[in-house]
Amino acid sequence: MMPATDPTLLALDFDGVVCDGMLEYFQAAWRTYCQIWQPHDSTPPADLAPQFYRLRPVVETGWEMPIVIRSLLDGIPESEIFQDWPNIAQKQVQKYELTAAEVGQKLDHLRDTWIATDLEDWLSYHRFYPGVIQRIQEILETSVKVFIITTKEGRFVKQLLQQAGLDFPESRIYGKENKRPKHQILRELLTNSQNQEIIWFVEDRLKTLQSVQQQPDLKTVKLFLADWGYNTVGDREIATNNPYLQLLSLDQFSQNFSEWPV
Ligand SMILES: [Mg+2]
C-alpha cells in the first residue's frame, strides 16, 4: 500500500464538527415556537429536547426547527419525520398558514436579539466535541494550515474558540459573511496558494460534501463525513458506499493524519 500523503491544508466545518450547538438550536427553536404558537406553559415538555436532538439531522434550514417542534407536539411519530420530513414540513407550514420565509425571519430575529442583548448567555449554549480543540491546537503548531469554513458568522466562531482557550487566526475563518458556497471557498484555497495545496475537508453535512464532489476541478480535495455530527444513519451509509467520501470518527480525527481512512 502506498503511504498516504498528509494534507497541507485542513478545512473544517464548524457546527457539527468542532462545535456542538445542539443546546442553542433547541433553545432558539423552542423560543421561536413560543412566539408563533403562544403555548400556556413556556417550559418545554421534558421529553421534547431529546426528541429534537435525535431529529436535528433532518433539518436543512433554520425555519424547519420550530416546525420540528410543532410536528412532535402534534404527535407525528419520529419515524415518520425521519422518513418523510420535506413533505411533512411543507404540509405543516400550509396547515398553520405560515411560510418558510416567515418562520425563518422569526428565528433569525429571535437569535439576533438574543445575541445583541446577552451574548454571554448565547455563547454558553455551545459545547465543543471532546478532544477537538486540543487536536486543532496541535495541528496549528505544525506546518499544516487549518481553515474553518462555516455558515455561522465568523466573529462568533472566533469568540467561541477564544472561550475554549484557542487563539485561532481570524484570517483562517470563512464565515457566513463570505456569502459563497463552501465548494467555492475550497476552490479559492486550492488555486490562490502558490504551492499546490493538498486539501482535506471535514464536514458533517452529506449534501455539502456531495456538492464539492460534483466540482470536476476539486477532485483532489479529500472529503470526510464527520460521523459525530448532525447526520443520519442513512447519510453515513451513503458515505460508506461512496468511494470519494470517507466516514471519519471522532477518535480518528484526534489521531495523526496517517491514521485517517484515506
Ligand atoms: Mg455542520
mmCIF file of C-alpha atoms and ligand atoms in Angstrom:
data_model
loop_
_atom_site.group_PDB
_atom_site.id
_atom_site.type_symbol
_atom_site.label_atom_id
_atom_site.label_comp_id
_atom_site.label_asym_id
_atom_site.label_seq_id
_atom_site.Cartn_x
_atom_site.Cartn_y
_atom_site.Cartn_z
ATOM 1 C CA MET A 1 0.000 0.000 0.000
ATOM 2 C CA MET A 2 1.233 3.496 -0.841
ATOM 3 C CA PRO A 3 1.824 5.619 2.218
ATOM 4 C CA ALA A 4 -0.889 8.278 2.401
ATOM 5 C CA THR A 5 0.215 11.866 1.918
ATOM 6 C CA ASP A 6 -0.633 14.163 4.774
ATOM 7 C CA PRO A 7 -2.668 17.258 3.945
ATOM 8 C CA THR A 8 -1.010 20.665 3.691
ATOM 9 C CA LEU A 9 -4.351 22.320 4.413
ATOM 10 C CA LEU A 10 -7.130 21.054 6.669
ATOM 11 C CA ALA A 11 -10.541 22.665 6.138
ATOM 12 C CA LEU A 12 -13.106 22.144 8.884
ATOM 13 C CA ASP A 13 -16.787 22.856 9.080
ATOM 14 C CA PHE A 14 -17.653 24.329 12.486
ATOM 15 C CA ASP A 15 -21.102 23.265 13.753
ATOM 16 C CA GLY A 16 -21.308 19.501 13.944
ATOM 17 C CA VAL A 17 -17.548 19.045 13.528
ATOM 18 C CA VAL A 18 -15.800 21.346 16.009
ATOM 19 C CA CYS A 19 -18.679 22.785 17.981
ATOM 20 C CA ASP A 20 -21.889 21.205 19.205
ATOM 21 C CA GLY A 21 -24.583 23.868 19.031
ATOM 22 C CA MET A 22 -27.444 21.476 19.763
ATOM 23 C CA LEU A 23 -28.454 23.187 23.033
ATOM 24 C CA GLU A 24 -28.635 26.504 21.205
ATOM 25 C CA TYR A 25 -30.635 25.017 18.321
ATOM 26 C CA PHE A 26 -33.219 23.701 20.732
ATOM 27 C CA GLN A 27 -33.465 26.954 22.689
ATOM 28 C CA ALA A 28 -33.772 29.073 19.553
ATOM 29 C CA ALA A 29 -36.317 26.651 18.071
ATOM 30 C CA TRP A 30 -38.405 26.462 21.262
ATOM 31 C CA ARG A 31 -38.435 30.240 21.760
ATOM 32 C CA THR A 32 -39.484 30.768 18.144
ATOM 33 C CA TYR A 33 -42.173 28.114 18.565
ATOM 34 C CA CYS A 34 -43.459 30.012 21.618
ATOM 35 C CA GLN A 35 -43.617 33.270 19.649
ATOM 36 C CA ILE A 36 -45.641 31.670 16.891
ATOM 37 C CA TRP A 37 -47.967 29.413 18.885
ATOM 38 C CA GLN A 38 -48.029 31.080 22.317
ATOM 39 C CA PRO A 39 -48.339 27.938 24.488
ATOM 40 C CA HIS A 40 -49.706 28.431 28.040
ATOM 41 C CA ASP A 41 -46.570 26.961 29.504
ATOM 42 C CA SER A 42 -43.299 28.405 28.200
ATOM 43 C CA THR A 43 -41.328 25.500 29.715
ATOM 44 C CA PRO A 44 -40.856 22.751 27.120
ATOM 45 C CA PRO A 45 -42.112 19.234 27.992
ATOM 46 C CA ALA A 46 -39.223 17.175 29.413
ATOM 47 C CA ASP A 47 -39.076 14.653 26.568
ATOM 48 C CA LEU A 48 -39.119 17.271 23.819
ATOM 49 C CA ALA A 49 -35.419 18.221 23.788
ATOM 50 C CA PRO A 50 -34.085 14.627 23.390
ATOM 51 C CA GLN A 51 -36.573 14.011 20.573
ATOM 52 C CA PHE A 52 -35.471 17.228 18.900
ATOM 53 C CA TYR A 53 -31.781 16.272 19.242
ATOM 54 C CA ARG A 54 -32.420 12.941 17.544
ATOM 55 C CA LEU A 55 -34.272 14.597 14.689
ATOM 56 C CA ARG A 56 -31.922 17.548 14.155
ATOM 57 C CA PRO A 57 -30.092 15.849 11.233
ATOM 58 C CA VAL A 58 -33.258 16.053 9.091
ATOM 59 C CA VAL A 59 -33.155 19.854 9.283
ATOM 60 C CA GLU A 60 -31.554 21.621 6.327
ATOM 61 C CA THR A 61 -32.567 25.213 7.005
ATOM 62 C CA GLY A 62 -33.292 27.095 10.221
ATOM 63 C CA TRP A 63 -37.033 27.617 9.636
ATOM 64 C CA GLU A 64 -37.570 23.864 9.866
ATOM 65 C CA MET A 65 -36.521 23.742 13.533
ATOM 66 C CA PRO A 66 -39.651 25.304 15.092
ATOM 67 C CA ILE A 67 -41.679 23.169 12.662
ATOM 68 C CA VAL A 68 -39.978 20.013 14.004
ATOM 69 C CA ILE A 69 -41.164 21.043 17.472
ATOM 70 C CA ARG A 70 -44.694 21.743 16.213
ATOM 71 C CA SER A 71 -44.753 18.350 14.487
ATOM 72 C CA LEU A 72 -43.584 16.472 17.594
ATOM 73 C CA LEU A 73 -46.180 18.240 19.743
ATOM 74 C CA ASP A 74 -48.801 17.370 17.100
ATOM 75 C CA GLY A 75 -47.916 13.744 17.747
ATOM 76 C CA ILE A 76 -46.261 12.955 14.417
ATOM 77 C CA PRO A 77 -44.038 9.925 15.138
ATOM 78 C CA GLU A 78 -40.280 10.357 14.950
ATOM 79 C CA SER A 79 -40.023 7.519 12.433
ATOM 80 C CA GLU A 80 -42.353 9.357 10.033
ATOM 81 C CA ILE A 81 -40.401 12.569 10.427
ATOM 82 C CA PHE A 82 -37.177 10.708 9.631
ATOM 83 C CA GLN A 83 -38.659 9.146 6.510
ATOM 84 C CA ASP A 84 -40.634 11.982 5.035
ATOM 85 C CA TRP A 85 -39.507 15.263 6.576
ATOM 86 C CA PRO A 86 -39.515 17.574 3.493
ATOM 87 C CA ASN A 87 -43.171 16.678 2.795
ATOM 88 C CA ILE A 88 -44.254 16.850 6.424
ATOM 89 C CA ALA A 89 -42.555 20.223 6.834
ATOM 90 C CA GLN A 90 -44.358 21.662 3.797
ATOM 91 C CA LYS A 91 -47.719 20.313 4.964
ATOM 92 C CA GLN A 92 -47.275 21.689 8.462
ATOM 93 C CA VAL A 93 -46.369 25.146 7.163
ATOM 94 C CA GLN A 94 -49.502 25.125 4.991
ATOM 95 C CA LYS A 95 -51.703 23.770 7.777
ATOM 96 C CA TYR A 96 -50.766 26.662 10.043
ATOM 97 C CA GLU A 97 -50.937 29.217 7.230
ATOM 98 C CA LEU A 98 -47.294 30.150 7.557
ATOM 99 C CA THR A 99 -44.467 30.417 5.051
ATOM 100 C CA ALA A 100 -40.948 29.094 5.386
ATOM 101 C CA ALA A 101 -39.605 32.636 4.906
ATOM 102 C CA GLU A 102 -41.788 33.986 7.700
ATOM 103 C CA VAL A 103 -40.731 31.286 10.188
ATOM 104 C CA GLY A 104 -37.105 31.763 9.128
ATOM 105 C CA GLN A 105 -37.289 35.513 9.725
ATOM 106 C CA LYS A 106 -38.795 34.970 13.176
ATOM 107 C CA LEU A 107 -35.982 32.586 14.091
ATOM 108 C CA ASP A 108 -33.275 34.925 12.744
ATOM 109 C CA HIS A 109 -34.779 37.889 14.556
ATOM 110 C CA LEU A 110 -35.037 35.976 17.825
ATOM 111 C CA ARG A 111 -31.424 34.854 17.563
ATOM 112 C CA ASP A 112 -30.185 38.351 16.624
ATOM 113 C CA THR A 113 -31.989 39.828 19.628
ATOM 114 C CA TRP A 114 -30.642 37.116 21.930
ATOM 115 C CA ILE A 115 -27.067 37.742 20.727
ATOM 116 C CA ALA A 116 -27.454 41.529 20.926
ATOM 117 C CA THR A 117 -28.912 41.527 24.433
ATOM 118 C CA ASP A 118 -26.978 38.685 26.078
ATOM 119 C CA LEU A 119 -24.032 37.448 24.059
ATOM 120 C CA GLU A 120 -22.515 35.592 27.041
ATOM 121 C CA ASP A 121 -25.727 33.637 27.520
ATOM 122 C CA TRP A 122 -25.932 32.760 23.826
ATOM 123 C CA LEU A 123 -22.302 31.599 23.742
ATOM 124 C CA SER A 124 -22.922 29.439 26.837
ATOM 125 C CA TYR A 125 -25.283 27.211 24.837
ATOM 126 C CA HIS A 126 -22.367 25.897 22.747
ATOM 127 C CA ARG A 127 -20.130 22.926 23.548
ATOM 128 C CA PHE A 128 -17.023 21.525 21.896
ATOM 129 C CA TYR A 129 -16.688 17.891 20.926
ATOM 130 C CA PRO A 130 -14.202 16.016 23.149
ATOM 131 C CA GLY A 131 -10.584 16.354 22.090
ATOM 132 C CA VAL A 132 -11.252 18.544 19.058
ATOM 133 C CA ILE A 133 -9.844 21.801 20.445
ATOM 134 C CA GLN A 134 -6.710 20.020 21.615
ATOM 135 C CA ARG A 135 -6.215 18.384 18.221
ATOM 136 C CA ILE A 136 -6.663 21.693 16.370
ATOM 137 C CA GLN A 137 -4.146 23.269 18.743
ATOM 138 C CA GLU A 138 -1.651 20.514 17.906
ATOM 139 C CA ILE A 139 -2.187 20.930 14.169
ATOM 140 C CA LEU A 140 -1.779 24.715 14.441
ATOM 141 C CA GLU A 141 1.717 24.057 15.788
ATOM 142 C CA THR A 142 2.655 22.143 12.623
ATOM 143 C CA SER A 143 3.034 23.369 9.039
ATOM 144 C CA VAL A 144 -0.488 22.209 8.172
ATOM 145 C CA LYS A 145 -2.770 25.212 7.657
ATOM 146 C CA VAL A 146 -6.140 24.907 9.380
ATOM 147 C CA PHE A 147 -9.155 26.751 7.989
ATOM 148 C CA ILE A 148 -12.732 26.869 9.239
ATOM 149 C CA ILE A 149 -15.475 27.121 6.630
ATOM 150 C CA THR A 150 -18.868 27.644 8.191
ATOM 151 C CA THR A 151 -22.324 29.101 7.738
ATOM 152 C CA LYS A 152 -22.036 30.752 11.182
ATOM 153 C CA GLU A 153 -20.853 34.368 11.415
ATOM 154 C CA GLY A 154 -17.050 34.366 11.588
ATOM 155 C CA ARG A 155 -16.938 36.673 14.620
ATOM 156 C CA PHE A 156 -18.973 34.202 16.699
ATOM 157 C CA VAL A 157 -16.700 31.352 15.697
ATOM 158 C CA LYS A 158 -13.713 33.439 16.769
ATOM 159 C CA GLN A 159 -15.354 34.192 20.142
ATOM 160 C CA LEU A 160 -16.378 30.604 20.778
ATOM 161 C CA LEU A 161 -12.872 29.341 20.031
ATOM 162 C CA GLN A 162 -11.417 32.015 22.281
ATOM 163 C CA GLN A 163 -13.708 30.866 25.108
ATOM 164 C CA ALA A 164 -12.328 27.379 24.631
ATOM 165 C CA GLY A 165 -8.813 28.768 25.019
ATOM 166 C CA LEU A 166 -7.858 28.590 21.358
ATOM 167 C CA ASP A 167 -6.384 31.662 19.709
ATOM 168 C CA PHE A 168 -7.414 30.871 16.154
ATOM 169 C CA PRO A 169 -6.264 33.243 13.379
ATOM 170 C CA GLU A 170 -9.250 35.241 12.141
ATOM 171 C CA SER A 171 -7.924 35.223 8.575
ATOM 172 C CA ARG A 172 -8.421 31.448 8.568
ATOM 173 C CA ILE A 173 -12.148 31.627 9.327
ATOM 174 C CA TYR A 174 -14.556 31.779 6.393
ATOM 175 C CA GLY A 175 -17.962 32.535 7.891
ATOM 176 C CA LYS A 176 -21.476 33.363 6.745
ATOM 177 C CA GLU A 177 -20.350 36.904 5.838
ATOM 178 C CA ASN A 178 -18.342 35.496 2.909
ATOM 179 C CA LYS A 179 -21.624 34.567 1.175
ATOM 180 C CA ARG A 180 -20.092 31.924 -1.056
ATOM 181 C CA PRO A 181 -20.780 28.201 -1.182
ATOM 182 C CA LYS A 182 -18.214 26.031 0.551
ATOM 183 C CA HIS A 183 -17.021 24.485 -2.710
ATOM 184 C CA GLN A 184 -16.196 27.976 -3.994
ATOM 185 C CA ILE A 185 -14.121 28.739 -0.900
ATOM 186 C CA LEU A 186 -12.307 25.419 -1.271
ATOM 187 C CA ARG A 187 -11.601 26.300 -4.903
ATOM 188 C CA GLU A 188 -10.085 29.621 -3.817
ATOM 189 C CA LEU A 189 -7.948 27.910 -1.197
ATOM 190 C CA LEU A 190 -6.785 25.454 -3.816
ATOM 191 C CA THR A 191 -5.956 27.976 -6.532
ATOM 192 C CA ASN A 192 -4.915 31.089 -4.577
ATOM 193 C CA SER A 193 -1.935 29.479 -2.948
ATOM 194 C CA GLN A 194 1.497 29.441 -4.506
ATOM 195 C CA ASN A 195 2.053 25.805 -3.651
ATOM 196 C CA GLN A 196 -0.301 23.112 -4.775
ATOM 197 C CA GLU A 197 -2.206 22.514 -1.546
ATOM 198 C CA ILE A 198 -3.303 19.040 -0.524
ATOM 199 C CA ILE A 199 -6.686 19.797 0.999
ATOM 200 C CA TRP A 200 -8.661 17.570 3.344
ATOM 201 C CA PHE A 201 -12.169 18.764 4.181
ATOM 202 C CA VAL A 202 -14.188 17.558 7.194
ATOM 203 C CA GLU A 203 -17.919 18.291 7.159
ATOM 204 C CA ASP A 204 -20.957 16.723 8.825
ATOM 205 C CA ARG A 205 -23.495 17.531 6.116
ATOM 206 C CA LEU A 206 -23.598 14.936 3.330
ATOM 207 C CA LYS A 207 -25.130 17.316 0.758
ATOM 208 C CA THR A 208 -22.288 19.794 1.211
ATOM 209 C CA LEU A 209 -19.724 17.062 0.570
ATOM 210 C CA GLN A 210 -21.672 15.898 -2.476
ATOM 211 C CA SER A 211 -21.687 19.446 -3.864
ATOM 212 C CA VAL A 212 -17.894 19.533 -3.565
ATOM 213 C CA GLN A 213 -17.632 16.115 -5.171
ATOM 214 C CA GLN A 214 -19.578 17.412 -8.188
ATOM 215 C CA GLN A 215 -16.916 20.043 -8.959
ATOM 216 C CA PRO A 216 -14.528 18.492 -11.510
ATOM 217 C CA ASP A 217 -11.692 20.866 -10.567
ATOM 218 C CA LEU A 218 -11.909 19.858 -6.886
ATOM 219 C CA LYS A 219 -11.264 16.168 -7.472
ATOM 220 C CA THR A 220 -8.036 16.324 -5.461
ATOM 221 C CA VAL A 221 -9.808 17.527 -2.301
ATOM 222 C CA LYS A 222 -10.251 14.612 0.110
ATOM 223 C CA LEU A 223 -13.719 14.579 1.632
ATOM 224 C CA PHE A 224 -14.587 13.280 5.103
ATOM 225 C CA LEU A 225 -18.029 12.935 6.663
ATOM 226 C CA ALA A 226 -17.784 13.554 10.425
ATOM 227 C CA ASP A 227 -19.812 10.709 11.923
ATOM 228 C CA TRP A 228 -20.173 12.557 15.264
ATOM 229 C CA GLY A 229 -22.043 15.494 13.713
ATOM 230 C CA TYR A 230 -25.594 16.104 12.580
ATOM 231 C CA ASN A 231 -26.118 13.332 10.056
ATOM 232 C CA THR A 232 -28.351 10.282 9.891
ATOM 233 C CA VAL A 233 -27.609 6.562 9.655
ATOM 234 C CA GLY A 234 -28.745 6.845 6.014
ATOM 235 C CA ASP A 235 -26.237 9.650 5.308
ATOM 236 C CA ARG A 236 -23.432 7.602 6.852
ATOM 237 C CA GLU A 237 -24.396 4.569 4.767
ATOM 238 C CA ILE A 238 -24.276 6.645 1.583
ATOM 239 C CA ALA A 239 -20.845 7.957 2.554
ATOM 240 C CA THR A 240 -19.606 4.440 3.286
ATOM 241 C CA ASN A 241 -20.694 3.275 -0.169
ATOM 242 C CA ASN A 242 -19.262 6.310 -1.985
ATOM 243 C CA PRO A 243 -15.599 5.735 -2.935
ATOM 244 C CA TYR A 244 -14.943 9.508 -2.929
ATOM 245 C CA LEU A 245 -16.198 10.051 0.607
ATOM 246 C CA GLN A 246 -14.649 8.745 3.802
ATOM 247 C CA LEU A 247 -16.542 8.269 7.018
ATOM 248 C CA LEU A 248 -14.459 9.718 9.845
ATOM 249 C CA SER A 249 -14.876 9.040 13.571
ATOM 250 C CA LEU A 250 -14.023 11.461 16.357
ATOM 251 C CA ASP A 251 -11.383 9.017 17.527
ATOM 252 C CA GLN A 252 -9.724 9.039 14.090
ATOM 253 C CA PHE A 253 -9.943 12.828 13.919
ATOM 254 C CA SER A 254 -7.940 13.021 17.149
ATOM 255 C CA GLN A 255 -5.121 10.912 15.742
ATOM 256 C CA ASN A 256 -2.271 11.611 13.321
ATOM 257 C CA PHE A 257 -3.300 12.022 9.687
ATOM 258 C CA SER A 258 -1.635 8.706 8.885
ATOM 259 C CA GLU A 259 -4.411 7.011 10.927
ATOM 260 C CA TRP A 260 -7.237 8.639 8.945
ATOM 261 C CA PRO A 261 -9.211 6.492 6.484
ATOM 262 C CA VAL A 262 -7.944 7.699 3.082
HETATM 263 MG MG MG B 1 -22.034 21.342 10.064
#
